[in-house]
Structures are given as C-alpha cells and as structure tokens.
mmCIF file of C-alpha atoms in Angstrom:
data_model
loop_
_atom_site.group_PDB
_atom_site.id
_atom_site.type_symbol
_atom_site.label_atom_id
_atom_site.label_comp_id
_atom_site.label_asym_id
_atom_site.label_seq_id
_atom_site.Cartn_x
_atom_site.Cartn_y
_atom_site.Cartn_z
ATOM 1 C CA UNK J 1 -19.029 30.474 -1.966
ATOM 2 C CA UNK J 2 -18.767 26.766 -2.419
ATOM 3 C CA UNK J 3 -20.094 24.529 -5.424
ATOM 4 C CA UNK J 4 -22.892 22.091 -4.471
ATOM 5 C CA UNK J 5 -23.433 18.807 -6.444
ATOM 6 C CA UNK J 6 -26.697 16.851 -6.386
ATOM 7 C CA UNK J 7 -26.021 13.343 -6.059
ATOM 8 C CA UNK J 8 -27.836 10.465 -8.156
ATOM 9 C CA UNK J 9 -29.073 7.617 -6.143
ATOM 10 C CA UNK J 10 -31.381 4.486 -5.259
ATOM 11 C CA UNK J 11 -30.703 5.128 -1.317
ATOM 12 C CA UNK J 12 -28.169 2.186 -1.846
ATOM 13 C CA UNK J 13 -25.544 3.043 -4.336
ATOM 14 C CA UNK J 14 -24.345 5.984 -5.455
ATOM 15 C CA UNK J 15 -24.885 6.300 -9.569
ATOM 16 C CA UNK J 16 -21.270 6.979 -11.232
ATOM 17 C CA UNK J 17 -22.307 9.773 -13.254
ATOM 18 C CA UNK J 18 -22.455 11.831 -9.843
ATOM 19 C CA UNK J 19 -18.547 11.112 -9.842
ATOM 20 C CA UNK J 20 -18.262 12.753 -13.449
ATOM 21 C CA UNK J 21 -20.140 15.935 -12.100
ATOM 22 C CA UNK J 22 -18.046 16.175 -9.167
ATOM 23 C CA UNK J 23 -14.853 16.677 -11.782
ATOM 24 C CA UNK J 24 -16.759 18.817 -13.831
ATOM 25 C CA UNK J 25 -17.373 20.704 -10.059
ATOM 26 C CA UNK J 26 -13.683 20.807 -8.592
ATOM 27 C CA UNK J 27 -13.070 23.078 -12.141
ATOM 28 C CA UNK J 28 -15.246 25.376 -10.709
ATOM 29 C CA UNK J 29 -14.097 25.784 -7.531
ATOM 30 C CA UNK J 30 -12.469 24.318 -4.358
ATOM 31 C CA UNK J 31 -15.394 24.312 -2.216
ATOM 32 C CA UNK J 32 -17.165 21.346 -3.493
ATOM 33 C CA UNK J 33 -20.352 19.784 -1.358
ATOM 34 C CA UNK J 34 -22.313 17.134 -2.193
ATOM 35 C CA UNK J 35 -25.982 16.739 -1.290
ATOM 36 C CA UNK J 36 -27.832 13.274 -0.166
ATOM 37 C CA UNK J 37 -31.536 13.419 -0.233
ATOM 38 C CA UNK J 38 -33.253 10.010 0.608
ATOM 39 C CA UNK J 39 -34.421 7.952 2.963
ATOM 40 C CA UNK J 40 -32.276 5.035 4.761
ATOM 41 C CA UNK J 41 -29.495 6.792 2.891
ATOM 42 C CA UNK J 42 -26.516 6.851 5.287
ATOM 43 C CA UNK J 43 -24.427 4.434 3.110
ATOM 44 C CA UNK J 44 -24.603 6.589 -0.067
ATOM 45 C CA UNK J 45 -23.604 9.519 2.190
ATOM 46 C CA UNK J 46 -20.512 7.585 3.270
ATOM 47 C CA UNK J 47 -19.305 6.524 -0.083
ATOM 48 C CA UNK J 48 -20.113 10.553 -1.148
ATOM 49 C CA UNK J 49 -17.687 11.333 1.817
ATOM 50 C CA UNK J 50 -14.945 9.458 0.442
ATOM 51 C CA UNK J 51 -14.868 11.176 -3.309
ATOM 52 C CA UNK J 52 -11.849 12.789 -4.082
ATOM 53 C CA UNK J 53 -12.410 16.646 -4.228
ATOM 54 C CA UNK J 54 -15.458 16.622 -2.001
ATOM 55 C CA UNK J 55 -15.031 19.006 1.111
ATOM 56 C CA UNK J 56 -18.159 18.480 2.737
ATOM 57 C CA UNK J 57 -21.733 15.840 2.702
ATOM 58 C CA UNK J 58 -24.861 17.426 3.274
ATOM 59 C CA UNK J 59 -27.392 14.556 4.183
ATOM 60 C CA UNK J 60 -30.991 14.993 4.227
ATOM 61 C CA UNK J 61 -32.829 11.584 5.596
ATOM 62 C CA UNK J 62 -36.881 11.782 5.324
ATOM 63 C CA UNK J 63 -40.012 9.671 4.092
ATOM 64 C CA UNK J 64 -40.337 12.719 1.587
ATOM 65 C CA UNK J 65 -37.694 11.718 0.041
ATOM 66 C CA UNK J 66 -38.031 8.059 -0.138
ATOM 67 C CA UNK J 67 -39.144 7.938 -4.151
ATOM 68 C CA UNK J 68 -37.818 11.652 -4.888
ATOM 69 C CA UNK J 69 -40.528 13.516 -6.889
ATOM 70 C CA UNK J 70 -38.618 16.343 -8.505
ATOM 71 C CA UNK J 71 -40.932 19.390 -6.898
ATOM 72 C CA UNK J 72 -39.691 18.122 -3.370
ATOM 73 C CA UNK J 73 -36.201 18.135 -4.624
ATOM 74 C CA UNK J 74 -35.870 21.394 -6.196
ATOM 75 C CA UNK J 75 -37.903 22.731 -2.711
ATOM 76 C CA UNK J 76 -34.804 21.527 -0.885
ATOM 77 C CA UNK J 77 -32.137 22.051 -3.249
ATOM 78 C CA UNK J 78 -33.513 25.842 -4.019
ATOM 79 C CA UNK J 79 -33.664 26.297 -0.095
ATOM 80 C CA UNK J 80 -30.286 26.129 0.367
ATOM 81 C CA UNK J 81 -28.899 27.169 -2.807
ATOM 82 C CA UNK J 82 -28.758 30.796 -2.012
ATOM 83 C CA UNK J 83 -25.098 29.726 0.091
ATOM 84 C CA UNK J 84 -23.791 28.402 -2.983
ATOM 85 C CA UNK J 85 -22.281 29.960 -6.397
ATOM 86 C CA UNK J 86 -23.270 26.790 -8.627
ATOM 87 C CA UNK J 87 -25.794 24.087 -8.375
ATOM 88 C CA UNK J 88 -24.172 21.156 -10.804
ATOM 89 C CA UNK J 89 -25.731 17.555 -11.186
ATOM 90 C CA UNK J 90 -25.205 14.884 -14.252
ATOM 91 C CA UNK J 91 -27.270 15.280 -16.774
ATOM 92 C CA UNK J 92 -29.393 12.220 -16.620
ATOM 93 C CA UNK J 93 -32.989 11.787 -16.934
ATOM 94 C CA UNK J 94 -33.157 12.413 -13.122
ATOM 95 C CA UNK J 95 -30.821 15.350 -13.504
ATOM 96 C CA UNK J 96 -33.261 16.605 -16.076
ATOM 97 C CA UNK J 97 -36.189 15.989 -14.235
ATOM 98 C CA UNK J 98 -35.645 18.010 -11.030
ATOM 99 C CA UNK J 99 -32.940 21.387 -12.288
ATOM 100 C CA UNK J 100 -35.117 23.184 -14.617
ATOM 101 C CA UNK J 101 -37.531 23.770 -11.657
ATOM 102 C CA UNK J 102 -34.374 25.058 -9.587
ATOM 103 C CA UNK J 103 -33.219 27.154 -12.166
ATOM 104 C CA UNK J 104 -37.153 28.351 -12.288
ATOM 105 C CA UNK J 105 -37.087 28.989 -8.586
ATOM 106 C CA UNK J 106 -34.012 30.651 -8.387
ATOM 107 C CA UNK J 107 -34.948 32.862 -10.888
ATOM 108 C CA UNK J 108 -31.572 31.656 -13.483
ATOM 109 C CA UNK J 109 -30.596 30.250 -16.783
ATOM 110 C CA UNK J 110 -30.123 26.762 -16.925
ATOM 111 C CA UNK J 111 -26.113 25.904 -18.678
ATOM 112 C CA UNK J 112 -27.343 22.082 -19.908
ATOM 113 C CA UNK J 113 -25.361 19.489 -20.843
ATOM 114 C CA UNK J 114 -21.680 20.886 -20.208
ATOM 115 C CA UNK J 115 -18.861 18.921 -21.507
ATOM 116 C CA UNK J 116 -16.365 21.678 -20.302
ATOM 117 C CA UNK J 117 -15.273 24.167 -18.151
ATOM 118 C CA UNK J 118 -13.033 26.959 -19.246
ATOM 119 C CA UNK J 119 -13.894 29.094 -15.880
ATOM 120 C CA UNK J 120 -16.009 29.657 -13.276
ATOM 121 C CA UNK J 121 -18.629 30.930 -15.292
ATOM 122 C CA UNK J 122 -17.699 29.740 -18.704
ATOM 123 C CA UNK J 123 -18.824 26.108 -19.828
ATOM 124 C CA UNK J 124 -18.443 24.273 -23.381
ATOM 125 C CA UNK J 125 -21.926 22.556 -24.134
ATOM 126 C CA UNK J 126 -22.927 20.430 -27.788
ATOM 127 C CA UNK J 127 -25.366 22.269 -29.987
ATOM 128 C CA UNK J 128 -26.843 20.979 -32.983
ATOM 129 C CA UNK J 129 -26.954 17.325 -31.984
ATOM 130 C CA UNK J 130 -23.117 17.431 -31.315
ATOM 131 C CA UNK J 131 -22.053 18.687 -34.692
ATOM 132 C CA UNK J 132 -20.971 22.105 -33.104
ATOM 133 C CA UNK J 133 -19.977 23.516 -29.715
ATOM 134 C CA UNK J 134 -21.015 26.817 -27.617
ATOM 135 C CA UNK J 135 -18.971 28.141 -25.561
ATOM 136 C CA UNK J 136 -21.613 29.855 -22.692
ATOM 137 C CA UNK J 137 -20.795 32.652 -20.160
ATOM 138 C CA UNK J 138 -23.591 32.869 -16.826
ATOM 139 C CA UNK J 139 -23.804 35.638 -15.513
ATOM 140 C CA UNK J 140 -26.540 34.552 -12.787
ATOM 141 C CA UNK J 141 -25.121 35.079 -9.071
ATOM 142 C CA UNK J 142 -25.830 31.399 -8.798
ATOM 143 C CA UNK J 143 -24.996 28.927 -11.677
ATOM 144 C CA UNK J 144 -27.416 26.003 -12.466
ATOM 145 C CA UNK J 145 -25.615 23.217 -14.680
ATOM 146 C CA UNK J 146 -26.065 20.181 -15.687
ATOM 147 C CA UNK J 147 -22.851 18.091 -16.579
ATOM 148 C CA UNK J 148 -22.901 15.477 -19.463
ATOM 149 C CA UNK J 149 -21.211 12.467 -18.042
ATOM 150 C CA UNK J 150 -18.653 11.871 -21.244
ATOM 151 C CA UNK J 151 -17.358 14.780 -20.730
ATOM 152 C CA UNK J 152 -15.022 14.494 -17.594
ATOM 153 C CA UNK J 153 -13.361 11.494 -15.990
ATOM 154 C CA UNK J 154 -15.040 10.302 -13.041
ATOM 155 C CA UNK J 155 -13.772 11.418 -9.522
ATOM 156 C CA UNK J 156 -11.192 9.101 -8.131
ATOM 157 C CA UNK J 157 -11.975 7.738 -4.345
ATOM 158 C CA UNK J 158 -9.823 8.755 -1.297
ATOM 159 C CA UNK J 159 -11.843 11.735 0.313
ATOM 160 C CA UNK J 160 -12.257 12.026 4.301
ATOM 161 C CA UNK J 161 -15.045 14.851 3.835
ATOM 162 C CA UNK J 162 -16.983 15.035 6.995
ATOM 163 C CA UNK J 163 -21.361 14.476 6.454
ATOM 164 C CA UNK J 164 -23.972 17.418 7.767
ATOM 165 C CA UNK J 165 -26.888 15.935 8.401
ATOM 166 C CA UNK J 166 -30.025 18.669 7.759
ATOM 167 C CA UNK J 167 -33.541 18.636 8.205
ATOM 168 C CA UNK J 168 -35.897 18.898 5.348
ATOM 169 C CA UNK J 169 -38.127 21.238 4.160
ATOM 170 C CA UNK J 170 -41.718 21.112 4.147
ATOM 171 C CA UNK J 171 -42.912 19.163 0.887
ATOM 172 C CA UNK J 172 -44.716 20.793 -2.211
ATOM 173 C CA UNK J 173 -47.447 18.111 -2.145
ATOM 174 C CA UNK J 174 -47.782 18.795 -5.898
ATOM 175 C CA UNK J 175 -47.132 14.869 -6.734
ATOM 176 C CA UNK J 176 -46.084 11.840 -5.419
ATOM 177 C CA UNK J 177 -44.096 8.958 -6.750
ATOM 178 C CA UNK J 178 -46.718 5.706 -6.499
ATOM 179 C CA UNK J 179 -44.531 3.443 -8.300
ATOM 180 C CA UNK J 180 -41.665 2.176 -11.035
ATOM 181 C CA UNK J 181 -41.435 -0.077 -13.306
ATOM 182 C CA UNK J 182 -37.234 -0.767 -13.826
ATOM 183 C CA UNK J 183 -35.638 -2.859 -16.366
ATOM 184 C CA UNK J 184 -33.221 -5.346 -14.504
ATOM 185 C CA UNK J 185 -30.677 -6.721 -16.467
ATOM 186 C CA UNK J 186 -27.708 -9.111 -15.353
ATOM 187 C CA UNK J 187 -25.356 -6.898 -17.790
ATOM 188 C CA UNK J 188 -23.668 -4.178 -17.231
ATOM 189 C CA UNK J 189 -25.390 -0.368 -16.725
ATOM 190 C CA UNK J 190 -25.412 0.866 -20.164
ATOM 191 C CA UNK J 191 -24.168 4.159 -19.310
ATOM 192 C CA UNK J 192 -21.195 2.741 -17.500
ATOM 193 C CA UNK J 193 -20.300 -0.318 -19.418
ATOM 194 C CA UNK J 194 -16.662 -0.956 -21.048
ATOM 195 C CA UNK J 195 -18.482 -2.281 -23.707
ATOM 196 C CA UNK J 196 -21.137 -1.727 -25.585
ATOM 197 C CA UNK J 197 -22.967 -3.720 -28.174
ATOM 198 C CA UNK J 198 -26.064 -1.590 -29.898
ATOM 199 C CA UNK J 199 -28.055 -3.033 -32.698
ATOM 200 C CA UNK J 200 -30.239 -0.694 -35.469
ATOM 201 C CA UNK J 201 -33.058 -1.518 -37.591
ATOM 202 C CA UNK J 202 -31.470 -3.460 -39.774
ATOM 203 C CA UNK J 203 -31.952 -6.573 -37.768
ATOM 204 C CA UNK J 204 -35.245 -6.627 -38.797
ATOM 205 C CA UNK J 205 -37.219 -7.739 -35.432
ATOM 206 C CA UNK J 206 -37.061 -8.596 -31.383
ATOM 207 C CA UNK J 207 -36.154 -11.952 -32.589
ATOM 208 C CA UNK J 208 -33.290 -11.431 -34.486
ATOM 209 C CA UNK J 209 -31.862 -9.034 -31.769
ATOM 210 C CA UNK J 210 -30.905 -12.029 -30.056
ATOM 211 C CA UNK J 211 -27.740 -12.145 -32.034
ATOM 212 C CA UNK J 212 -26.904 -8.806 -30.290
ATOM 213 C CA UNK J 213 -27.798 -10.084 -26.896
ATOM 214 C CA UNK J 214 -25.565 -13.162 -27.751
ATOM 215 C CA UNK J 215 -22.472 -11.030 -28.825
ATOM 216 C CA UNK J 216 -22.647 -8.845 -25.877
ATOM 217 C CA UNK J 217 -22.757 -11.590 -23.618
ATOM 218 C CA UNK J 218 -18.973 -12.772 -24.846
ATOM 219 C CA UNK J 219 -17.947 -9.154 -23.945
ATOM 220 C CA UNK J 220 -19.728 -8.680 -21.321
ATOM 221 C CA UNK J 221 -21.002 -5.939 -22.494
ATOM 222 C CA UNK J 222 -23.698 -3.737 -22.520
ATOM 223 C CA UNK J 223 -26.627 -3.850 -24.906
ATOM 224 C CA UNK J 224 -27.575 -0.234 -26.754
ATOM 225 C CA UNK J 225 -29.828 0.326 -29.839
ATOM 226 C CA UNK J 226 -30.816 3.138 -32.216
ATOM 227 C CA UNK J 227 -33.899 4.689 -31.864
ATOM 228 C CA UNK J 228 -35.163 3.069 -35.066
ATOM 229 C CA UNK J 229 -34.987 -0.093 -32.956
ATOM 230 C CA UNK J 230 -36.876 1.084 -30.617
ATOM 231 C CA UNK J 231 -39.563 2.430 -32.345
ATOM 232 C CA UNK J 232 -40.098 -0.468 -34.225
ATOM 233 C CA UNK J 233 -40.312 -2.447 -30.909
ATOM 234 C CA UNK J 234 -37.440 -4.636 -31.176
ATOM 235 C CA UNK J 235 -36.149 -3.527 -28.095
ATOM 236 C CA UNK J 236 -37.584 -1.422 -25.060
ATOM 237 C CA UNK J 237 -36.450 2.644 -25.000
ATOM 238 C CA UNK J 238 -34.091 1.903 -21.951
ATOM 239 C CA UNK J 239 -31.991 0.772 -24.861
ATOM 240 C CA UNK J 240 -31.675 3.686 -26.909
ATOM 241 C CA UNK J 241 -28.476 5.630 -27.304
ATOM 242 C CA UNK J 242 -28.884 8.914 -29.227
ATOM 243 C CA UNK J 243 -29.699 12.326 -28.963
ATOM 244 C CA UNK J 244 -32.944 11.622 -27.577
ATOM 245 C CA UNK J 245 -32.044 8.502 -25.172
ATOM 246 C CA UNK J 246 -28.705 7.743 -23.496
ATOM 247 C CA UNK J 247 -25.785 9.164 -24.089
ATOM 248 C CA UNK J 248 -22.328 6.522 -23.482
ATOM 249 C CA UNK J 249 -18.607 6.799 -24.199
ATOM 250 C CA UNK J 250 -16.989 2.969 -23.486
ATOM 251 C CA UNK J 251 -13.822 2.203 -24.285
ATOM 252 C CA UNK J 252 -15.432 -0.211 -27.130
ATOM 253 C CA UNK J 253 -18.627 0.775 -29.298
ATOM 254 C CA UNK J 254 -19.540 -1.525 -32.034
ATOM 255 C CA UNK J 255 -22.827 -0.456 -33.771
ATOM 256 C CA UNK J 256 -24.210 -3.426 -36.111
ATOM 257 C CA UNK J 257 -26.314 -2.692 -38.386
ATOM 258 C CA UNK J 258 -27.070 0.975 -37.600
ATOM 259 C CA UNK J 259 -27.054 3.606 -40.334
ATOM 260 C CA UNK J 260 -25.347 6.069 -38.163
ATOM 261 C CA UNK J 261 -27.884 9.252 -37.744
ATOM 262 C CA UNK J 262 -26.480 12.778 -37.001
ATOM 263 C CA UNK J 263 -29.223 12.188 -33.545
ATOM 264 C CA UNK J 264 -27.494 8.498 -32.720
ATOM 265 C CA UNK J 265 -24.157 9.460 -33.519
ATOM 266 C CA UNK J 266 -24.704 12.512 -30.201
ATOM 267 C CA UNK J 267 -25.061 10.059 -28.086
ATOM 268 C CA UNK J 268 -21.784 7.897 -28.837
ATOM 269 C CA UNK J 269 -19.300 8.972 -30.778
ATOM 270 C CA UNK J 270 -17.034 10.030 -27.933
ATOM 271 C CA UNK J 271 -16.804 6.019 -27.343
ATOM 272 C CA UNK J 272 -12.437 5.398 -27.298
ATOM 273 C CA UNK J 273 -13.255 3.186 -30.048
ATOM 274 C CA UNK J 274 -16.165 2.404 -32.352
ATOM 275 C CA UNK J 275 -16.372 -0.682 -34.756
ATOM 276 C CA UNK J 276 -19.143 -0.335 -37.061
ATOM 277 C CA UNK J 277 -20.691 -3.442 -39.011
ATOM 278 C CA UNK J 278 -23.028 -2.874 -42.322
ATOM 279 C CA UNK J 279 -23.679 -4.004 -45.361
ATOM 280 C CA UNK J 280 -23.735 -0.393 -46.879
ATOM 281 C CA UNK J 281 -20.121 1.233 -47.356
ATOM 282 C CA UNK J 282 -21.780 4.652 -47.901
ATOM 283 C CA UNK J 283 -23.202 4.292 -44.198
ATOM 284 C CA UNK J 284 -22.581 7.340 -42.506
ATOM 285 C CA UNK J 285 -21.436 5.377 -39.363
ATOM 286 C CA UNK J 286 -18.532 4.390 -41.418
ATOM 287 C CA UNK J 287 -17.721 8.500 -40.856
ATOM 288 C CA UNK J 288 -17.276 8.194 -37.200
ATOM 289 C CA UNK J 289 -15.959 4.900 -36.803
ATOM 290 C CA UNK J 290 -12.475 3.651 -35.969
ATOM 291 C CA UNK J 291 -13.073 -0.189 -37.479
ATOM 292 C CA UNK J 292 -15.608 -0.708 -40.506
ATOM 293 C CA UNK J 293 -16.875 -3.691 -41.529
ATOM 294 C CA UNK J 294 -19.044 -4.174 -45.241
ATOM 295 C CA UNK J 295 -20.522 -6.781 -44.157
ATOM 296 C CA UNK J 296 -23.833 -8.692 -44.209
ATOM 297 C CA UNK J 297 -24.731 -8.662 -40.300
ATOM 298 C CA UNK J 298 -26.413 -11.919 -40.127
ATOM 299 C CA UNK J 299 -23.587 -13.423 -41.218
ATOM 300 C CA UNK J 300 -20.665 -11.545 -39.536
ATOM 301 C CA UNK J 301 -21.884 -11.595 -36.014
ATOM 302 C CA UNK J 302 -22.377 -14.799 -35.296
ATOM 303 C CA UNK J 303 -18.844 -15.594 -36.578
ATOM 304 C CA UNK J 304 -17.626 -12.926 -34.697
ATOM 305 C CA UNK J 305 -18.814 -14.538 -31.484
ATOM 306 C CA UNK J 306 -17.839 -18.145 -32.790
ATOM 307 C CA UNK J 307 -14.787 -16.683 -32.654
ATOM 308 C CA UNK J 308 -14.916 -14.998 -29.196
ATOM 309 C CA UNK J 309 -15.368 -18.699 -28.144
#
C-alpha cells in the first residue's frame, strides 16, 4: 500500500512545507502519491508531478474545493484513504485544520508533529514544548501524521510522476469558506525565509518595531516576534514564532530583545544559527544561542544595520 501526502496550496503555488512532508513520506515507503484538491489547480499538480520521490498525482478539480473548508477535505481525503497505509501532510495551521477530522473518520490516532521516522510505523515527535522527545509506534492499519517542516529537508525537484485526475465527492455542507483576510508582505514567507529577524517585548511598542522591520530589510529577511509581542499588539499574530504560532529553522535567527521562553524557544531553536541580542546576560536565550550579544537593543541594532550599509 502506498503513502499519500496532502498537498498545501493557494491553487497557484505549491507551499514548500508539502516538499518537507514528502521526505518525511519516501521514509515510509516507496509508494508515495500526492493529492491536489482545488479548483483551477492544474499548475500546482504539475509542479507536484515533478517532486523527487513522488510516484503518482492524484488531482481533484471542483468549485467545492475552491476555498477548502476542512469537512470537505477530510470527506475526500477519508474516501480514498482506505487504499493507502499512511495519510502524511505538514503540520501547518491548514495541516491542523483538516487531519484530526480524518483521523476521526477513519477511526485512528493522530502521530502530530513528527520530526522523524525510525520505521514505517515508528515516528520521533517533541513533547513538552521541545524539551523532550517520544518516540511513537501506530499500530492503526492506516497511519495519520502530520510532519513538522524542520524536521526533514525539503524534496529536491526532478520527478516525471504521471497526474490522476478524480472526481470529487459529494460535499459535507457543514461550512463554507466566505472569505480571508491575508497579510501580504513584500518579504520573504516567514516559514521559509533564510533569515529571520524576530523582535520580543522589550521593544516596548509597534513603533519601535520599526527598527526590526529596518534590520530585516538589509537581510532580506523575514520578520518573526515572540508572543509577548504580539499580545501586546506591537505586531499582528502572523508574526509569532513559538510553541503556539510558527514554527522556523533558517539558516540565520537573531532574536533581539526576546527573553527566550521554553514556548518561543519550540518554535526556533533548530535555526543553523541563532544570534541573540539583550541587555540581560542571564537571558535564557543566551542558552540556545550560537552568538550573544549584552547589549542595549536600541542602541545595537541600528548600528548593526549602519553597518550592513
């Protein structure tokens, strides 16, 4: 039985952390198909096709699926799930949104948040915020997992797999999508940036943030921030990295002015490299990072970029 991964989209592109769950997927077995539910989807489909370790597209094209609400997804996905021995997706807020109600259809556990795969049916996965790991057995007949993105490399291109188009089920008519509000940005996609440049409480307001936005900018980078940010409104939650919001791995992290919570530090301390700045030395961010700086903030980032030129 082959291993079916549900791919992330916006019927245009297809998200990278689908590429990180098709690794986590070819561990599992050989047999790896990917599913494309949308409508006017065909070019997601194609680039799907061309993902190294993908054996076969299964594309589903309907108005149902035009703003996916996750009841009509797991409908589908639970339809043809019973020719499959896993059902993997990232573990995104739209990978969260739509696999408990497989797993609840199909009658399984749910194996969240994987950052491993020792077997078939033995996965690594964080507990306790990140400060331990579990290593889980399923025994279902059909394994529901979610994949955390920082914990495999993304697929490389190069596939040829050929695309299945099916017909969709009938919808749930539970709920519909009736709009979205998105946060556009000209910077990077925080949980695929190189770079990213995250700001805490310290800063003290939406105002000063600005020296965050102006660092980033050098690196083109991403802009992150603690959840104490973003509860004290400096910044919107599409921001937050943590246990709680996103959860990144760049090549570069620098955290200014964040303390360094146990809940923060599970969503970014398997950056490559993490430069901390803050003006206490008993910070616990000091813990996890690879370059500390004591420093007063206001004063050492905008030399820092001064310098960046």
């Amino acid at each position: 039985m082959g291993i079916l991964v549900i791919a992330e989209h916006d019927n245009r592109a297809l998200k990278s952390a689908t590429l990180n769950a098709v690794s986590a997927a070819v561990m599992m077995g050989p047999d790896v198909h990917i599913l494309v539910a949308g409508k006017n989807c065909a070019d997601v489909a194609a680039t799907a096709s061309r993902v190294g370790g993908v054996t076969r597209v299964l594309c589903v094209d309907a108005d149902t699926y035009a703003s996916v609400s996750p009841e009509d997804l797991a409908i589908l996905v639970a339809s043809i799930a019973p020719g499959y021995s896993h059902i993997v997706t990232a573990a995104t807020a739209y990978g969260r949104n739509f696999l408990p109600r497989v797993a609840v259809a199909l009658d399984v556990a749910q194996i969240s948040d994987i950052v491993g795969v020792l077997a078939p049916d033995t996965f690594v996965r964080p507990i306790y915020a990140g400060a331990a790991l579990a290593t889980v057995q399923a025994l279902d007949d059909v394994k529901v997992v979610s994949v955390r993105s920082t914990g495999f490399d993304a697929a490389p291109c190069g596939g040829n797999a050929p695309i299945e188009t099916l017909a969709a089920p009938r919808g749930c008519g539970l709920s519909r999508v009736l709009g979205q509000k998105l946060t556009s940005s000209s910077r990077p996609e925080l949980t695929a940036a190189r770079v990213v440049v995250a700001g805490g409480r310290a800063l003290g307001s939406s105002e000063n943030f600005k020296i965050i936005d102006a660092l980033a900018d050098k690196l083109d980078a991403a802009v992150g921030a603690s959840r104490a940010a973003v509860d004290a409104g400096f910044v919107s939650n599409a921001y937050q990295v943590g246990q709680t919001g996103k959860i990144v791995a760049p090549e570069l992290y620098i955290a200014v002015g964040i303390s360094g919570a146990i809940q923060h530090l599970a969503g970014m301390k398997d950056s490559k490299l993490i430069v901390a700045i803050n003006k206490d030395p008993e910070a616990p961010i000091f813990q996890v990072a690879d370059y500390g700086l004591v420093a007063d903030l206001f004063q050492a980032v905008p030399e820092l970029t001064a310098e960046l030129g």
